[in-house]
Tab-separated table of C-alpha atoms and ligand atoms in Angstrom:
chain	number	residue	atom	x	y	z
E	25	MET	CA	-29.265	0.732	-13.728
E	26	LYS	CA	-26.530	-1.843	-14.153
E	27	LYS	CA	-24.207	-2.725	-11.449
E	28	PHE	CA	-20.532	-3.723	-11.211
E	29	LEU	CA	-18.362	-5.581	-8.912
E	30	PHE	CA	-14.626	-4.899	-8.977
E	31	ALA	CA	-13.369	-7.668	-7.000
E	32	ASP	CA	-9.893	-8.748	-5.674
E	33	LEU	CA	-9.423	-12.452	-6.252
E	34	ASP	CA	-6.503	-13.897	-3.761
E	35	ASP	CA	-7.797	-13.667	-0.395
E	36	THR	CA	-10.930	-12.157	-0.987
E	37	LEU	CA	-12.883	-14.717	-3.401
E	38	PHE	CA	-10.607	-17.694	-2.316
E	39	GLN	CA	-7.213	-18.647	-0.758
E	40	THR	CA	-4.776	-21.282	-0.087
E	41	LEU	CA	-5.503	-23.943	2.275
E	42	GLU	CA	-3.301	-22.712	5.139
E	43	LYS	CA	-5.760	-19.237	4.992
E	44	CYS	CA	-9.329	-20.863	5.006
E	45	ALA	CA	-11.112	-20.207	8.098
E	46	THR	CA	-12.965	-23.731	7.585
E	47	ARG	CA	-11.830	-27.092	6.483
E	48	ASP	CA	-15.595	-28.050	5.893
E	49	ALA	CA	-16.927	-27.904	2.185
E	50	LEU	CA	-13.698	-26.350	0.331
E	51	GLU	CA	-13.926	-26.352	-3.618
E	52	PRO	CA	-10.461	-25.873	-5.550
E	53	ALA	CA	-10.754	-22.221	-7.132
E	54	ALA	CA	-7.247	-21.647	-8.513
E	55	TYR	CA	-4.326	-24.142	-9.523
E	56	TYR	CA	-0.552	-23.644	-9.715
E	57	SER	CA	1.245	-24.407	-13.359
E	58	ASN	CA	1.884	-27.860	-12.559
E	59	GLY	CA	-1.975	-28.300	-12.116
E	60	SER	CA	-1.884	-29.095	-8.478
E	61	ILE	CA	-4.424	-26.796	-6.630
E	62	CYS	CA	-3.697	-23.539	-5.594
E	63	SER	CA	-6.586	-22.035	-3.588
E	64	TYR	CA	-10.158	-23.022	-2.504
E	65	THR	CA	-13.429	-21.430	-1.921
E	66	THR	CA	-15.318	-21.763	1.572
E	67	ALA	CA	-19.238	-22.607	1.147
E	68	ALA	CA	-20.020	-18.770	1.985
E	69	GLN	CA	-17.747	-17.665	-0.460
E	70	ARG	CA	-19.399	-19.413	-3.105
E	71	ALA	CA	-22.791	-18.207	-2.110
E	72	PHE	CA	-21.316	-14.602	-1.981
E	73	PHE	CA	-19.934	-15.261	-5.580
E	74	ALA	CA	-23.280	-16.797	-6.698
E	75	PHE	CA	-25.436	-13.778	-5.245
E	76	ALA	CA	-23.263	-11.061	-6.562
E	77	SER	CA	-22.864	-12.844	-10.340
E	78	GLU	CA	-26.801	-13.129	-10.151
E	79	GLY	CA	-27.325	-9.265	-9.479
E	80	MET	CA	-23.867	-7.877	-10.836
E	81	THR	CA	-21.186	-8.152	-13.492
E	82	VAL	CA	-18.003	-9.440	-11.637
E	83	ILE	CA	-14.916	-7.781	-12.860
E	84	PRO	CA	-11.879	-9.484	-11.433
E	85	THR	CA	-9.347	-6.677	-9.956
E	86	THR	CA	-6.031	-8.647	-9.414
E	87	ALA	CA	-2.137	-8.886	-9.016
E	88	ARG	CA	-2.128	-12.153	-11.142
E	89	SER	CA	-0.718	-12.306	-14.526
E	90	LEU	CA	-2.421	-13.459	-17.600
E	91	ASP	CA	-1.121	-16.997	-17.119
E	92	ALA	CA	-2.161	-17.001	-13.396
E	93	PHE	CA	-5.677	-15.585	-14.226
E	94	ARG	CA	-6.149	-18.295	-16.618
E	95	ARG	CA	-5.628	-20.944	-13.629
E	96	VAL	CA	-8.523	-19.447	-11.910
E	97	GLU	CA	-11.936	-21.535	-12.185
E	98	LEU	CA	-14.489	-18.952	-11.524
E	99	GLY	CA	-17.055	-17.858	-14.191
E	100	PHE	CA	-16.134	-14.334	-15.581
E	101	THR	CA	-17.729	-12.699	-18.345
E	102	SER	CA	-16.728	-9.125	-18.835
E	103	TYR	CA	-13.472	-6.865	-18.264
E	104	VAL	CA	-10.458	-8.227	-16.283
E	105	VAL	CA	-7.926	-6.023	-14.556
E	106	LEU	CA	-4.604	-8.033	-13.859
E	107	ASN	CA	-0.993	-7.300	-12.867
E	108	PHE	CA	-2.195	-4.508	-10.334
E	109	GLY	CA	-3.973	-2.804	-13.171
E	110	GLY	CA	-0.994	-2.883	-15.751
E	111	VAL	CA	-3.160	-5.301	-18.178
E	112	ILE	CA	-6.749	-5.098	-18.882
E	113	LEU	CA	-8.476	-7.609	-20.864
E	114	GLN	CA	-11.624	-6.915	-22.674
E	115	PRO	CA	-14.931	-8.847	-22.500
E	116	ASP	CA	-13.767	-10.778	-25.614
E	117	GLY	CA	-10.533	-12.079	-23.586
E	118	THR	CA	-8.201	-9.626	-25.804
E	119	ILE	CA	-5.747	-7.271	-24.360
E	120	ASP	CA	-7.091	-3.739	-24.363
E	121	ARG	CA	-4.219	-2.234	-26.726
E	122	ASP	CA	-5.022	1.432	-25.769
E	123	TRP	CA	-4.351	0.692	-22.146
E	124	GLN	CA	-1.305	-1.472	-22.991
E	125	GLY	CA	0.089	1.459	-25.091
E	126	GLN	CA	-0.049	3.618	-22.112
E	127	MET	CA	1.132	1.325	-19.410
E	128	HIS	CA	4.182	0.260	-21.298
E	129	ALA	CA	5.259	3.882	-21.826
E	130	LEU	CA	4.914	4.572	-18.037
E	131	MET	CA	6.691	0.929	-17.011
E	132	THR	CA	9.442	1.529	-19.563
E	133	ALA	CA	10.346	4.822	-17.729
E	134	ALA	CA	10.016	3.089	-14.444
E	135	LEU	CA	12.339	-0.172	-15.229
E	136	PRO	CA	15.625	1.335	-14.218
E	137	GLY	CA	14.750	2.010	-10.928
E	138	LEU	CA	13.008	-1.023	-10.449
E	139	GLN	CA	16.426	-2.995	-11.789
E	140	GLN	CA	18.281	-0.683	-9.402
E	141	LEU	CA	15.958	-1.737	-6.532
E	142	ALA	CA	16.350	-5.353	-7.378
E	143	SER	CA	20.040	-5.612	-7.375
E	144	ARG	CA	20.312	-3.454	-4.113
E	145	ILE	CA	17.784	-6.100	-2.453
E	146	ASP	CA	19.967	-9.199	-3.758
E	147	ALA	CA	22.947	-7.477	-2.661
E	148	TRP	CA	21.747	-7.048	0.941
E	149	ALA	CA	20.471	-10.623	0.620
E	150	ASP	CA	23.932	-11.705	-0.179
E	151	LYS	CA	25.361	-9.631	2.890
E	152	THR	CA	23.219	-10.429	5.284
E	153	GLY	CA	22.731	-14.561	4.201
E	154	TYR	CA	18.662	-14.068	3.558
E	155	GLY	CA	17.434	-16.839	1.068
E	156	GLY	CA	14.963	-14.654	-0.483
E	157	ARG	CA	15.180	-13.175	-3.887
E	158	ALA	CA	13.852	-9.978	-6.083
E	159	ARG	CA	11.650	-11.156	-8.946
E	160	LEU	CA	10.683	-8.720	-11.719
E	161	VAL	CA	7.299	-9.595	-12.857
E	162	GLU	CA	6.829	-9.030	-16.652
E	163	ASP	CA	3.678	-9.922	-18.685
E	164	ALA	CA	2.451	-9.329	-22.075
E	165	GLY	CA	5.942	-7.935	-22.806
E	166	THR	CA	6.128	-5.087	-20.423
E	167	PRO	CA	7.943	-5.052	-17.005
E	168	PHE	CA	5.846	-4.192	-14.181
E	169	PHE	CA	6.808	-4.819	-10.589
E	170	ILE	CA	9.259	-6.471	-8.251
E	171	VAL	CA	8.188	-9.109	-5.744
E	172	ILE	CA	9.917	-11.160	-2.816
E	173	LYS	CA	8.355	-13.923	-1.175
E	174	ASP	CA	9.929	-15.509	1.825
E	175	PRO	CA	11.553	-18.970	1.087
E	176	ASP	CA	10.224	-20.390	4.673
E	177	LYS	CA	6.838	-18.621	4.197
E	178	VAL	CA	7.735	-16.419	7.333
E	179	ALA	CA	5.656	-13.228	6.500
E	180	LEU	CA	7.825	-11.548	9.267
E	181	ASN	CA	10.921	-12.024	7.376
E	182	LEU	CA	9.686	-9.743	4.905
E	183	GLU	CA	9.036	-7.035	7.144
E	184	ARG	CA	12.903	-6.822	7.599
E	185	VAL	CA	13.500	-6.999	3.894
E	186	GLU	CA	10.999	-4.157	3.586
E	187	ARG	CA	12.645	-2.220	6.337
E	188	GLU	CA	16.546	-2.792	5.719
E	189	ALA	CA	16.408	-3.117	2.161
E	190	VAL	CA	13.466	-1.392	0.482
E	191	LEU	CA	12.613	1.612	2.604
E	192	PRO	CA	15.692	3.043	2.788
E	193	TRP	CA	16.095	3.134	-1.165
E	194	ILE	CA	12.345	4.582	-1.469
E	195	ALA	CA	13.520	7.397	0.918
E	196	ASP	CA	16.525	8.128	-0.875
E	197	GLU	CA	15.655	7.463	-4.568
E	198	GLY	CA	12.626	5.836	-5.149
E	199	ARG	CA	9.995	8.223	-4.452
E	200	ASP	CA	8.120	7.364	-7.557
E	201	TYR	CA	7.781	3.765	-6.030
E	202	CYS	CA	5.338	2.365	-3.265
E	203	VAL	CA	5.648	-1.086	-1.067
E	204	HIS	CA	2.589	-3.400	-0.570
E	205	ARG	CA	3.177	-6.173	2.540
E	206	ASN	CA	0.666	-8.848	3.006
E	207	GLY	CA	1.477	-12.134	4.391
E	208	ASN	CA	4.255	-13.800	2.427
E	209	ASN	CA	4.181	-11.099	-0.356
E	210	LEU	CA	6.362	-8.111	-0.601
E	211	ALA	CA	5.698	-6.149	-3.660
E	212	ILE	CA	7.148	-2.750	-4.847
E	213	LEU	CA	5.560	-1.024	-7.527
E	214	PRO	CA	5.650	2.111	-9.573
E	215	ARG	CA	3.210	4.746	-8.316
E	216	ALA	CA	2.034	4.763	-11.824
E	217	LEU	CA	0.833	0.990	-11.652
E	218	ASP	CA	-2.135	1.095	-9.632
E	219	LYS	CA	-5.416	-1.145	-9.804
E	220	ALA	CA	-7.327	2.129	-8.765
E	221	GLU	CA	-6.395	3.574	-12.493
E	222	ALA	CA	-7.323	0.765	-14.255
E	223	VAL	CA	-10.728	0.648	-12.587
E	224	ARG	CA	-11.174	4.121	-13.366
E	225	TYR	CA	-10.501	3.663	-17.069
E	226	VAL	CA	-12.881	0.310	-16.954
E	227	THR	CA	-15.570	2.724	-15.299
E	228	GLU	CA	-15.400	5.028	-18.007
E	229	ARG	CA	-16.019	2.382	-20.547
E	230	LEU	CA	-18.686	1.067	-18.857
E	231	ARG	CA	-20.414	4.493	-18.673
E	232	ARG	CA	-20.109	5.135	-22.111
E	233	GLU	CA	-21.409	1.609	-22.876
E	234	HIS	CA	-24.344	1.233	-20.222
E	235	GLY	CA	-25.080	4.748	-19.092
E	236	ASP	CA	-25.312	5.517	-15.176
E	237	ILE	CA	-24.198	2.433	-13.658
E	238	VAL	CA	-23.338	1.580	-9.776
E	239	THR	CA	-20.076	0.169	-8.774
E	240	PHE	CA	-18.995	-2.083	-6.156
E	241	GLY	CA	-15.398	-2.569	-4.801
E	242	MET	CA	-13.893	-5.450	-3.089
E	243	GLY	CA	-10.429	-6.763	-1.739
E	244	ASP	CA	-8.712	-7.495	1.318
E	245	SER	CA	-5.458	-5.836	0.908
E	246	ARG	CA	-4.140	-2.236	1.623
E	247	SER	CA	-3.237	-2.146	-2.007
E	248	ASP	CA	-7.060	-2.580	-2.996
E	249	ALA	CA	-8.133	0.156	-0.994
E	250	ARG	CA	-8.114	3.106	-3.430
E	251	PHE	CA	-9.600	1.469	-6.216
E	252	MET	CA	-12.803	0.322	-3.248
E	253	ALA	CA	-12.716	3.897	-2.494
E	254	ASP	CA	-13.473	5.051	-5.876
E	255	CYS	CA	-16.636	2.694	-6.346
E	256	ASP	CA	-19.767	3.523	-4.828
E	257	TYR	CA	-19.732	1.107	-2.086
E	258	ALA	CA	-16.673	-1.047	-0.668
E	259	ILE	CA	-16.825	-4.501	0.540
E	260	ILE	CA	-14.040	-5.783	2.924
E	261	PRO	CA	-14.043	-9.736	3.802
E	262	ARG	CA	-13.512	-10.036	7.611
E	263	ARG	CA	-10.142	-11.178	9.170
E	264	THR	CA	-8.483	-9.572	6.228
E	265	GLN	CA	-5.453	-6.985	6.561
E	266	LEU	CA	-8.258	-4.073	5.019
E	267	ALA	CA	-10.563	-5.292	7.500
E	268	LYS	CA	-8.152	-5.061	10.498
E	269	LEU	CA	-7.030	-1.772	9.472
E	270	THR	CA	-10.725	-0.301	8.902
E	271	VAL	CA	-13.771	-1.759	10.230
E	272	GLU	CA	-12.357	-4.230	12.836
E	273	ALA	CA	-10.178	-1.386	14.085
E	274	LEU	CA	-13.164	0.938	15.074
N	526	LIG	MG1	-5.884	-10.214	-2.370
């Protein structure tokens, strides 16, 4: 029976230097657009990836855009889930047009809400003197979600943005949207945008291609939990947001 691992990338298979548990034997795994190193693998992460790639097909399941994914240097050979599930690449590297059509319709419907929230956040920032700004992330011609990063990289500042500018809007008029905050990353997504939906779609494809399969899900964040729960097995790296909320909490 064929085995597939749906794996989140950032903070799961590699991370930035500041987040590396050890400074020994690091190797570059992803780059910024200017060519400088963005993230590293530890020796343990490389051992895990080699082990997983031997027995399974690894399917990246990430919030990264097409462009940011191309700057990741691990070898992948199958489907790829990008933009929190907004874009799916087929094994030949082309965009899955059926999925893109479905997502484009859903995201077009969700766009006015995202725009309204982005101006809300920016107005709040002007009023309070906060230095961050809301950025609408678009890819392959479709708008997907809003992201705010703290300019001083103080993750706690984003907790305040979430509490004062985002949650009141969601409670009032944004019930079709949800928030993900992890480290220096605050993202607001339409509920229709979910890695779990894309993983379900790819899993159905894989079942048609290979018959019965076994699926594994791996990720570090709350936002990974839904797709991991739909897999036959879940793998959670230690010292991550998801580990703290689950196995480490128990
Ligand atoms: Mg992650």
